[in-house]
XYZ file of C-alpha atoms in Angstrom:
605
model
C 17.030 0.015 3.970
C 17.818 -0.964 7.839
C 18.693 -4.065 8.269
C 16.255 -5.717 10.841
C 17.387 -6.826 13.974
C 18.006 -10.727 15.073
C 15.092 -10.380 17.676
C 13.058 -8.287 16.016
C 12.786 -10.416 13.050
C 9.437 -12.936 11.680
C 11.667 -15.555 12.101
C 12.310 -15.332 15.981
C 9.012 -14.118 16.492
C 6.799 -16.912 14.903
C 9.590 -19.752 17.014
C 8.902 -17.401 20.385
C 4.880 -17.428 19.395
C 4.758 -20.868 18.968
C 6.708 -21.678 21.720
C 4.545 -19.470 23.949
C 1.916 -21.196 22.991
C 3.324 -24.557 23.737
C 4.181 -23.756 27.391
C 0.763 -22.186 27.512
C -1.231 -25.667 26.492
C 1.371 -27.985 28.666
C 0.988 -25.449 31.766
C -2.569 -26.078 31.113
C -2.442 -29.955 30.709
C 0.161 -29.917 33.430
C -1.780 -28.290 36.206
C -4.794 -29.892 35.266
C -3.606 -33.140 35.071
C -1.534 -32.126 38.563
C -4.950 -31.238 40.047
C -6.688 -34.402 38.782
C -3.655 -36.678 40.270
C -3.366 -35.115 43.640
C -7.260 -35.584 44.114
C -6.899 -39.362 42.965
C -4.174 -39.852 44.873
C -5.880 -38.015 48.090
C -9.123 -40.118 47.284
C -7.169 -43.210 47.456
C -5.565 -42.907 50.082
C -8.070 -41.895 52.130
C -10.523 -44.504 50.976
C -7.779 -46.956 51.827
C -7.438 -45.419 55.396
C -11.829 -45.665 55.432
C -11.978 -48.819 54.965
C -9.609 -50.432 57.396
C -10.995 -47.643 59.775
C -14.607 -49.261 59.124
C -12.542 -52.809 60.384
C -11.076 -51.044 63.276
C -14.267 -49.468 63.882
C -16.085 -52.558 64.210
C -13.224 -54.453 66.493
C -13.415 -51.485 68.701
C -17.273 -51.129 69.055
C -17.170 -54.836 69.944
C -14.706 -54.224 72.843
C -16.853 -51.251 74.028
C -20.268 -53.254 74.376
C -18.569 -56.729 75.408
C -20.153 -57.999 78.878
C -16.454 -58.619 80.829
C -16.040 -61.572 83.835
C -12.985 -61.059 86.335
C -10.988 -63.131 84.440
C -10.963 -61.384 80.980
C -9.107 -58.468 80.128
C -9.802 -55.154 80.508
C -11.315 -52.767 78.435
C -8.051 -50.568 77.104
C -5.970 -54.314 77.164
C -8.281 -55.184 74.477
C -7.962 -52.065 72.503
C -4.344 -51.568 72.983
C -4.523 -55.559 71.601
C -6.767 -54.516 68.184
C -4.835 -51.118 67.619
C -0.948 -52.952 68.181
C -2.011 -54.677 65.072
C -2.084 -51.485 62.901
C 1.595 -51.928 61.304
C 1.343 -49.428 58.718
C 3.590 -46.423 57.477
C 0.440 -44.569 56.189
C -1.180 -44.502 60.256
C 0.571 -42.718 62.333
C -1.806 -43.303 65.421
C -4.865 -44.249 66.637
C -7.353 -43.214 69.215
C -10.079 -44.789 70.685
C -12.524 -42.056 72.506
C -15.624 -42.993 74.658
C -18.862 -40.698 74.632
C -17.761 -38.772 77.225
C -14.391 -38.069 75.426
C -12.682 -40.190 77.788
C -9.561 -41.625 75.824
C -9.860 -45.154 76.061
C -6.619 -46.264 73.822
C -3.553 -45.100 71.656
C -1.664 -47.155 69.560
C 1.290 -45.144 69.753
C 3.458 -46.714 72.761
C 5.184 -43.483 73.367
C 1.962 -41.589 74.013
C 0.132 -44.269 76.266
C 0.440 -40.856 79.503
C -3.235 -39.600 77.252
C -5.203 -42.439 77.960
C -7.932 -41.925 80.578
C -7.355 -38.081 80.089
C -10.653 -36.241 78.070
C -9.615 -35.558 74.837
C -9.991 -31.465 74.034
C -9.444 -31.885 70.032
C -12.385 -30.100 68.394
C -12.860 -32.439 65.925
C -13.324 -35.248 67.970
C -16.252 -33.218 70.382
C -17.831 -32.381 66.214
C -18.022 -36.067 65.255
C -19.186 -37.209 68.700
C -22.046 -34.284 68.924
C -22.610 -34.042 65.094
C -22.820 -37.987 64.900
C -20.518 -38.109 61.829
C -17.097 -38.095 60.826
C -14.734 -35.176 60.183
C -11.652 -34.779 58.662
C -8.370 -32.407 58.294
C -5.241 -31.762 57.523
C -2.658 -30.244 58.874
C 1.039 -29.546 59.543
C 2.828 -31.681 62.181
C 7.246 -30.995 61.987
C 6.771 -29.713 58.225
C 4.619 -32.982 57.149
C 0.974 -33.463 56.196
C -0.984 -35.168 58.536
C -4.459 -36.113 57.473
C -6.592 -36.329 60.960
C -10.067 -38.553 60.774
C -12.590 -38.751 63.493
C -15.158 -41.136 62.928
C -17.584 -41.826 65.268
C -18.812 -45.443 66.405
C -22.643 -45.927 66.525
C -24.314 -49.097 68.170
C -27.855 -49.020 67.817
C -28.222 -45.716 66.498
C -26.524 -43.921 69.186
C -22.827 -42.169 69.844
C -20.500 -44.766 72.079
C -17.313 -43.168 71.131
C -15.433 -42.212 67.978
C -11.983 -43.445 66.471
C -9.587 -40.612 66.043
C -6.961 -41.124 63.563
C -4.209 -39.250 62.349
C -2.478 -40.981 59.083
C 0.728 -39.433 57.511
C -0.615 -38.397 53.889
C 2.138 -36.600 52.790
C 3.546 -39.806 51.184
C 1.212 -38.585 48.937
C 2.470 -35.371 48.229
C 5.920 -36.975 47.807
C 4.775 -38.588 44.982
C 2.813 -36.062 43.637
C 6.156 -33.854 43.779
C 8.322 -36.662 42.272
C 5.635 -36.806 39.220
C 5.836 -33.103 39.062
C 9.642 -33.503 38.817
C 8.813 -36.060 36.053
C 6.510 -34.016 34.340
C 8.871 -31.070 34.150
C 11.727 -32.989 32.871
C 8.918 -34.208 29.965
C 8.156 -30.636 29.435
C 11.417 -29.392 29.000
C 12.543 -32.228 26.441
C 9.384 -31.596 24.759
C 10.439 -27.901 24.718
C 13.739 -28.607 23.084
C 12.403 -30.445 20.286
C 9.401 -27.694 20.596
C 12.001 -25.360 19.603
C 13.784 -27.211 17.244
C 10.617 -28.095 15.520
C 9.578 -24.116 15.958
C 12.613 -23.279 13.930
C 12.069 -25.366 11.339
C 8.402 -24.881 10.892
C 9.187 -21.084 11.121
C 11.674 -21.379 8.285
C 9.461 -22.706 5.621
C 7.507 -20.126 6.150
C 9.691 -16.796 7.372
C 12.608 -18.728 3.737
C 10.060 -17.172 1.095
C 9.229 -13.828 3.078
C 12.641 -13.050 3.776
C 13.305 -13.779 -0.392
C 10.502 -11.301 -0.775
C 12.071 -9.019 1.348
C 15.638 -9.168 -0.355
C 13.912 -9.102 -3.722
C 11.824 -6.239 -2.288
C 15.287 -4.384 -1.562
C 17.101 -5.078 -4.974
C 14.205 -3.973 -6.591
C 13.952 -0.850 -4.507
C 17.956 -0.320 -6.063
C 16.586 -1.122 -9.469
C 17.497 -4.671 -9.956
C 15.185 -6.904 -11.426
C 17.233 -9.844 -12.103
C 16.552 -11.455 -9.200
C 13.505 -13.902 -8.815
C 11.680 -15.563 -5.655
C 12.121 -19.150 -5.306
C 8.858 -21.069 -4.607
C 9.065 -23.511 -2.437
C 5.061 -24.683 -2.460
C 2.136 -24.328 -3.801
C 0.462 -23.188 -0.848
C -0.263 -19.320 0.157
C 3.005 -18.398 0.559
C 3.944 -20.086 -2.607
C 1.532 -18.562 -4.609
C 3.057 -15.179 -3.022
C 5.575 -15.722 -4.462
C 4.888 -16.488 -7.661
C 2.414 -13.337 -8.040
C 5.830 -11.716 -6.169
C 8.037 -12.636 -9.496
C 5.287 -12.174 -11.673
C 5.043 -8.718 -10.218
C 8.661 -7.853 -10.533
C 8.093 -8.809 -14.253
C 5.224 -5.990 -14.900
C 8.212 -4.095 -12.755
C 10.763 -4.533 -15.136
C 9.119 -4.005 -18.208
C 7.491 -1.033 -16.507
C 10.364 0.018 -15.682
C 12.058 -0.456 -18.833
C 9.237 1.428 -20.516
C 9.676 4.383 -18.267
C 13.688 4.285 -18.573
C 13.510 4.360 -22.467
C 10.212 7.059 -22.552
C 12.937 9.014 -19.934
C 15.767 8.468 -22.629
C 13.560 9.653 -25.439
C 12.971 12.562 -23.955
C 16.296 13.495 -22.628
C 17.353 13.301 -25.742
C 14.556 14.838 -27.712
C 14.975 17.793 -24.765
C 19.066 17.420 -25.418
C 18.538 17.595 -29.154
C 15.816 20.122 -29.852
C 16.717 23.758 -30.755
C 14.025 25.147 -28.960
C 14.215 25.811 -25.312
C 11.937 24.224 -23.195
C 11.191 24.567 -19.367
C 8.514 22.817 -16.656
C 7.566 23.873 -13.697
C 6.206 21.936 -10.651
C 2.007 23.142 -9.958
C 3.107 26.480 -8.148
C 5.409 27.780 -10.929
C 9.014 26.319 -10.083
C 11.109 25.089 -12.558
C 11.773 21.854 -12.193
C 13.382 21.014 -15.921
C 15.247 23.246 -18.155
C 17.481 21.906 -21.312
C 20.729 23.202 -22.215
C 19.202 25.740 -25.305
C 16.772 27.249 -23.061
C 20.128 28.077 -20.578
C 21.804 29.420 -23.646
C 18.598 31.364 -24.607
C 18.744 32.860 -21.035
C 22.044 32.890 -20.537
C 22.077 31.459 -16.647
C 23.962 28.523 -15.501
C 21.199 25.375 -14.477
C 21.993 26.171 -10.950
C 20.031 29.527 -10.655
C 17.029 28.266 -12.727
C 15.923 25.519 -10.701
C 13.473 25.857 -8.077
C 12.702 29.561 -8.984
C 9.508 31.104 -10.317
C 8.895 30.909 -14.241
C 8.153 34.398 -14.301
C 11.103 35.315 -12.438
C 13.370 33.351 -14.841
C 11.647 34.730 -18.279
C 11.921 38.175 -16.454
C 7.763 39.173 -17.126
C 7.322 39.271 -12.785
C 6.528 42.882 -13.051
C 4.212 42.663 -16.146
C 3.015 38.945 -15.690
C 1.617 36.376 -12.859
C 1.586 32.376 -12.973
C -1.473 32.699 -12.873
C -1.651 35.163 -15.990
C 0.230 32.689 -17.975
C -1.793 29.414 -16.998
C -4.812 30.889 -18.348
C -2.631 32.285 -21.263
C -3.215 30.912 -24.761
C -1.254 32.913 -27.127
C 2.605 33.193 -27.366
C 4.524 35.757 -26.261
C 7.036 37.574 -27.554
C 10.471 38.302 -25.641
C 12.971 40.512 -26.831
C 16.629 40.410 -25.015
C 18.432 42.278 -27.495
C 21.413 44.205 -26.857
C 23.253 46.999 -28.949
C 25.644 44.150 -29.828
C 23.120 41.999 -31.495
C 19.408 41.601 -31.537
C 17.715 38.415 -29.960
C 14.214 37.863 -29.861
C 12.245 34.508 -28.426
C 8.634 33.426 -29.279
C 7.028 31.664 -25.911
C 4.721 29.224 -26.040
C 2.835 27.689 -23.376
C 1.098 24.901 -22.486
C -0.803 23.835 -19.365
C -0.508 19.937 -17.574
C -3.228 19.052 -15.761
C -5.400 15.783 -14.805
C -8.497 14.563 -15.648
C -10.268 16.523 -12.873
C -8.816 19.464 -14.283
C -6.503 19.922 -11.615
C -3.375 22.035 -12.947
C -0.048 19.748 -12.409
C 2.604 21.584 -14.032
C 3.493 24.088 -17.120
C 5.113 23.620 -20.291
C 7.381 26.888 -21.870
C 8.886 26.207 -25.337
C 11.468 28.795 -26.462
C 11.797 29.477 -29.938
C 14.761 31.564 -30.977
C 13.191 34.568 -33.295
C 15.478 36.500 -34.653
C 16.014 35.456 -37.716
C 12.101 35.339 -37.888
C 12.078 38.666 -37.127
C 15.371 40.176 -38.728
C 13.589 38.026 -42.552
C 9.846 39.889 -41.718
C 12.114 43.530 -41.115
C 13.936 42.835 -44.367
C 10.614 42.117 -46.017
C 9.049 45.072 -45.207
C 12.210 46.528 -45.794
C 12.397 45.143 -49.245
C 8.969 46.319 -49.919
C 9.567 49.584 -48.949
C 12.732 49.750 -51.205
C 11.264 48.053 -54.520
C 8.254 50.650 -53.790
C 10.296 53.455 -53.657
C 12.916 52.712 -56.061
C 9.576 52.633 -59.003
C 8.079 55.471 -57.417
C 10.700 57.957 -58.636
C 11.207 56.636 -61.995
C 7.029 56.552 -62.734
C 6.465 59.528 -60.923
C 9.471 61.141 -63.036
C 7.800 59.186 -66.220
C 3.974 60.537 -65.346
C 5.479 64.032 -64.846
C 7.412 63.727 -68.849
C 4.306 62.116 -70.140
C 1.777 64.598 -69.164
C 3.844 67.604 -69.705
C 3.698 65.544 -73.229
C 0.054 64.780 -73.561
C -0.972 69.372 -72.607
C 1.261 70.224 -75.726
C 4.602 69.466 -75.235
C 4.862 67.134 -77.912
C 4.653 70.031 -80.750
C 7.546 71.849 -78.890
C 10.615 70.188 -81.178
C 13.385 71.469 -79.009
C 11.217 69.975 -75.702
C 9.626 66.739 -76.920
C 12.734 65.319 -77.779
C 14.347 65.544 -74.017
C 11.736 64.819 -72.613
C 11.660 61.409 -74.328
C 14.895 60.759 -73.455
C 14.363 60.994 -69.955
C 11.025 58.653 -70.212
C 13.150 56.190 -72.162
C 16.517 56.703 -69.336
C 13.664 55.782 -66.935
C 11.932 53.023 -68.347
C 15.631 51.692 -69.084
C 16.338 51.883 -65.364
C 13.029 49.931 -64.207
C 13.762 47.863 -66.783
C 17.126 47.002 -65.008
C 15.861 47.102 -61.740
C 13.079 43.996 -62.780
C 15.816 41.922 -64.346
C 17.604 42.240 -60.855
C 15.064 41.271 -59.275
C 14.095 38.366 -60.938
C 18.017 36.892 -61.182
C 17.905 37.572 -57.541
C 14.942 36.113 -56.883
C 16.237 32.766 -58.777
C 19.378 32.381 -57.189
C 17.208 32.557 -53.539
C 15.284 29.748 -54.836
C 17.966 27.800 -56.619
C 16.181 28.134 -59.712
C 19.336 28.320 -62.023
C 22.543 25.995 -62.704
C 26.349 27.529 -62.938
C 28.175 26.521 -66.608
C 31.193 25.829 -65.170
C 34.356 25.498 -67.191
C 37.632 25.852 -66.301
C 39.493 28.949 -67.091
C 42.670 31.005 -67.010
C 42.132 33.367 -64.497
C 44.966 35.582 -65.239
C 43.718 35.791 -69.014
C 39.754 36.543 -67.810
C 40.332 38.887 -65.119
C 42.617 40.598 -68.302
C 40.118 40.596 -70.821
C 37.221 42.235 -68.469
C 39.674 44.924 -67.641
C 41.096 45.718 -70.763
C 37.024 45.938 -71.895
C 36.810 48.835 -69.460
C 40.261 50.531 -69.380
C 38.888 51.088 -73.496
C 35.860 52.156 -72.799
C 36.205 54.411 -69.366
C 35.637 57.966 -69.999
C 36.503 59.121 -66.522
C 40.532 60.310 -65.904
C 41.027 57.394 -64.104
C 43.990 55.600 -63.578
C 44.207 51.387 -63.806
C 47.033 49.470 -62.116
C 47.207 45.825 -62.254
C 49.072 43.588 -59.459
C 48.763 40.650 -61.289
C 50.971 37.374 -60.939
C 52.503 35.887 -64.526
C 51.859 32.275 -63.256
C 48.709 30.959 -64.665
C 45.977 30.093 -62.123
C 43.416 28.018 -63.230
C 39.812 27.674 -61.570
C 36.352 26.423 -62.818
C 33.652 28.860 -62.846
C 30.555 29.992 -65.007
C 31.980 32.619 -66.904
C 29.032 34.826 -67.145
C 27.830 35.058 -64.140
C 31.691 35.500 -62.706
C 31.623 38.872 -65.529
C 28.702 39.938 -63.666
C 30.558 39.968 -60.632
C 33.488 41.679 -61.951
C 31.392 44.283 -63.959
C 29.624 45.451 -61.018
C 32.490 45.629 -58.598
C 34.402 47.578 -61.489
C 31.443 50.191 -62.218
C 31.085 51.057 -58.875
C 34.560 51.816 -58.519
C 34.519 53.932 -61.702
C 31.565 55.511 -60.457
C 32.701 56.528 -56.850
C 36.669 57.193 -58.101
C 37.171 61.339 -58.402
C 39.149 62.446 -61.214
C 42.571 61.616 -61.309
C 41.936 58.602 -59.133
C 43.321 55.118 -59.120
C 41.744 51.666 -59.590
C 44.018 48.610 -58.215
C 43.586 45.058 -59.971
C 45.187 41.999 -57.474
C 45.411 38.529 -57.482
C 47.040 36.673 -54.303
C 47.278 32.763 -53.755
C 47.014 31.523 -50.563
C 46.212 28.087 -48.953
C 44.349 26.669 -52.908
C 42.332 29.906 -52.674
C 42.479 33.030 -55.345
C 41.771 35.843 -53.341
C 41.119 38.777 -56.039
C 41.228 42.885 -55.070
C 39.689 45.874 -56.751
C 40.511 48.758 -54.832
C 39.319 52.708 -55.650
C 40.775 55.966 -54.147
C 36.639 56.823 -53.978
C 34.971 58.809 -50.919
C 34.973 55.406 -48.667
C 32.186 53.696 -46.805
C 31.735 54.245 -43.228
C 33.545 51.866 -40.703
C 29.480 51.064 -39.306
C 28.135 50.343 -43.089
C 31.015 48.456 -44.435
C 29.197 45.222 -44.203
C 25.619 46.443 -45.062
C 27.148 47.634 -48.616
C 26.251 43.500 -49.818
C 22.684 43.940 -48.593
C 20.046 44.118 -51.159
C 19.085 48.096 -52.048
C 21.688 49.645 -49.665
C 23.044 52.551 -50.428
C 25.663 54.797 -48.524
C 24.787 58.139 -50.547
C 21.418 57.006 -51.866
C 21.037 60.516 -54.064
C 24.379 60.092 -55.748
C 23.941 55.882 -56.217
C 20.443 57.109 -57.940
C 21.672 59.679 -60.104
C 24.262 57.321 -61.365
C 21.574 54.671 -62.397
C 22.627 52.437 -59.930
C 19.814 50.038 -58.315
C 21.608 48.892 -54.913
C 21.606 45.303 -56.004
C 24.654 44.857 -58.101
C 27.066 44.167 -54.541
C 23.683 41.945 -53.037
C 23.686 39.693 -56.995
C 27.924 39.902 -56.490
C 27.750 37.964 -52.939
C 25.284 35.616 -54.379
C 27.014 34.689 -57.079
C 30.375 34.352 -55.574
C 28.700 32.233 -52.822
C 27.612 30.046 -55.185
C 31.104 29.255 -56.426
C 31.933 28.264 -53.049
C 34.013 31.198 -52.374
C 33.348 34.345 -50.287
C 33.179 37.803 -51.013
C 33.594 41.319 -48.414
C 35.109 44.735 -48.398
C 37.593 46.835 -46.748
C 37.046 50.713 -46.626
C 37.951 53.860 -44.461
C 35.890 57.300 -44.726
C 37.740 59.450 -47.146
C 40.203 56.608 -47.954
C 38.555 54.605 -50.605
C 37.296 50.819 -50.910
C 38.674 47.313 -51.581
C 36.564 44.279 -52.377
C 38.217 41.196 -52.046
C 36.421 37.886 -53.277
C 37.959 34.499 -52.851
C 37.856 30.979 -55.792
C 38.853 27.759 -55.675
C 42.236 26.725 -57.924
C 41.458 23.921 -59.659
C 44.380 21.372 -59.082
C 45.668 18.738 -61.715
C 45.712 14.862 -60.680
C 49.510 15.340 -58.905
C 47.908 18.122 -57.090
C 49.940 20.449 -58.667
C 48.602 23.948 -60.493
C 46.847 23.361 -64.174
């Protein structure tokens, strides 16, 4: 956030607004209490100059109308005589005027040339004609002079008037030297104004500038920090609603932040994929299994169209899949592997209904779909592996039930063949249901521990007797003693199957290899054939349940393509692992691994 300038902060502003207004209520005092003063002052003064003008006026009207012998003095002697009295700063002269605006006297001494000459001031003619007094002021060498005329009335008529001129601008002296005082007394008072401002300002801008700071850490995501009240006033109570607020923050916040964590981690841990998009179809989250799904990096996802990124633009719109409600089915597979994803969506809106985002779950299908294609598979297989036997079994059994029976050379073979068919069903169930309870853990291994060496022996000794093929058996075997703990029976299963096959598919004259080889506390165990070979492509298929590389030949040989499928099972459940090596034309080699059981020095039992 910007920091906020000196001058353009609350603070300054609230001390310059209250000084403002300070200066604007003493300006107001001041110049009315100026305006009030200089009238006073005026109105005293010239009441003081009325009333010893009313004196003078009285001397002088005396002197006008007094009867005179030869032996008294004259008329402007006696004036000159009442005016030489006037010792005063405030007069600065005095004229006495007759009717006929003779001047009759002056008390100034330097100006005595005007008397007997008419007097031509305006003021005086006014008064004279007008019959009362006047007054003015004006400007005489940069002073004030304050000019009376009065006139002097005997017996209600005009003998003359008394024109004074008094020097009032003692008065404005003072009024300037009590301006002078009064702006000193402002500008102290402005000081401590100021002063005063400050603090004032700082109770009040202390708790908004907390705010503000609080405001600020909050904005970064701290909420450690409270607002110290300093009152209980409205500001005070600010601030505790302030704190109180950044409480509801916090916990808000911590609410949010631990929601957020629960669903990073719920999006970080799920094995679905899931992607949102913004209200126009922009992905705004994607998790890291919906980028492996995908295969993209995060950086080409974001920000582009859903559609776009599922790769359904040309098939699909957003708008398509808003309005969606069933899942849809993806498939990316390659010739390398198959992949398949199920999408689900789901719609975010409001309460108004207004459409906020969109939900799209990915959920990796392939095993889904690879477990329904082996079902149906399955199906198909068990189907068609009873539908040769019966239909070879309705075929006997009719031929049997038109007559065929009585034929003794015929009935008999065509017995057998029932029976060699029911035999083989027979088989084929028993599979079945041993595979079927090894996929549902529905049986326990009898474990003991056993000389390998001696077993593997014993099982191929059992079939070296009773072989009727021209085959040939050659056994690798080590004359160290290997010891591991397995169920016995089920381990002769094993061997039994992977040793009839290679009878089976071994020409005359062939070769059957027996091996054991130890390696890293494992017992890896080879039966090898000199047989036609399994294609490079079907090698690994040959474990799958009903697979057959030459299905015509495995039938005719009784075989029900689940031996190999019940020989991984088993040897999966001993904790080892079991595969095959083979080359067109070349023969086959099954190897199959067991644990050696160890003695307490870890050495071999």
């Amino acid at each position: 956030m910007q920091k906020v300038g000196y001058f353009k902060s609350i603070h300054v502003k609230i001390v310059f607004i209250y000084i403002l207004l300070i200066i604007i209520a003493m300006q107001i005092i001041g110049l009315y209490f100026v305006k009030q003063l200089e009238k006073t002052l005026r109105e005293n003064f010239q009441h003081a100059i009325s009333d010893r003008v009313s004196l003078l006026e009285f001397s002088a009207r005396e002197e006008i109308l007094k009867i005179r012998s030869e032996g008294d003095e004259t008329e402007e002697q006696s004036l000159r005589s009442i005016l030489s009295g006037l010792d005063s700063d405030d007069i600065k002269e005095v004229r006495v005027i007759d009717a006929r605006y003779q001047i009759l006297a002056t008390s100034d001494i330097n100006n005595q040339a005007i008397v007997g000459q008419r007097s031509m001031d305006d003021i005086v003619r006014r008064s004279i004609t007008a019959e009362t007094a006047f007054d003015n002021i004006f400007l005489d060498s940069g002073k004030r002079i304050w000019i009376l005329a009065t006139p002097i009335i005997s017996k209600g008529e005009v003998i003359g008037t008394l024109y004074i001129e008094s020097n009032i601008e003692n008065v404005f002296v003072q009024m300037n030297e009590i301006n002078q005082i009064l702006a000193g007394g402002t500008a102290v008072a402005l000081a401590i104004t100021i002063v005063l401002g400050i603090l004032i300002a700082q109770t009040i801008t202390r708790p908004i500038s907390d705010m503000r700071k609080q405001a600020q850490a909050m904005a970064k995501g701290n909420f450690s920090r409270k607002v110290r009240v300093y009152g209980d006033d409205e500001i005070g109570q600010l601030a505790i609603a302030f704190n109180h607020l950044t409480n509801r923050l916090q916990e808000a916040q911590s609410t949010t932040e631990a929601e957020r964590r629960k669903l990073a981690s719920v999006l970080t841990n799920m094995t679905d994929g899931v992607i949102a998009t913004d209200r126009k179809g922009r992905v705004i989250l994607i998790n890291d299994p919906a980028l492996q799904f995908l295969r993209v990096p995060r950086e080409m996802v974001l920000n582009r169209p859903i559609i776009s990124v599922l790769g359904i633009d040309m098939a699909q719109s957003f708008e398509d899949l808003i309005h969606s409600k069933e899942s849809m089915t993806l498939d990316f597979s390659t010739q390398e592997r198959p992949f398949i994803l199920r999408v689900n969506f789901s719609v975010i809106q409001k309460e108004t209904g207004f459409v906020n985002g969109f939900i799209a779950v990915l959920h990796d299908n392939t095993e889904q779909e690879k477990i329904d294609m082996e079902r149906r598979e399955f199906v198909a297989n068990v189907s068609h592996e009873l539908r040769t036997p019966l239909t070879t079994m309705s075929s006997y059994l009719e031929a049997l039930a038109d007559g065929a029976w009585r034929d003794e050379e015929i009935a008999p073979s065509f017995l057998q063949v029932t029976q060699t068919e029911t035999q083989r069903m027979i088989r084929l169930v028993n599979d079945l249901l041993q595979l079927s309870k090894m996929d549902s853990r529905d049986y326990e291994l009898n474990r003991d521990v056993v000389n390998f060496n001696q077993f593997f022996n014993r099982i191929i000794d059992r079939f070296e007797l009773s072989k009727s093929q021209n085959v040939t058996f050659h056994r690798i075997l080590p004359e160290v003693p290997y010891y591991v703990e397995i169920d016995t029976d089920k381990l002769t299963q094993v061997i039994d199957n992977i040793i009839s096959n290679a009878l089976k598919y071994s020409p005359d004259g062939g070769n059957i290899r027996f091996g054991i080889v130890v390696k890293d506390q494992e017992l890896k165990v080879m039966i090898s054939d000199d047989g036609m070979g399994i294609p490079s492509e079907n090698v690994e298929r040959i474990f799958d349940r009903f697979y057959r590389v030459d299905r015509a030949r495995a039938r005719s040989m009784g075989g029900t393509g689940l031996g190999l499928a019940i020989a991984r099972e088993m040897i999966e459940a001993h904790g080892g692992s079991i595969w095959a090596e083979s080359e067109e034309g070349q023969g086959t080699t099954v190897f199959f691994t067991l644990k050696i059981e160890l003695d307490e020095e870890g050495e071999w039992d």
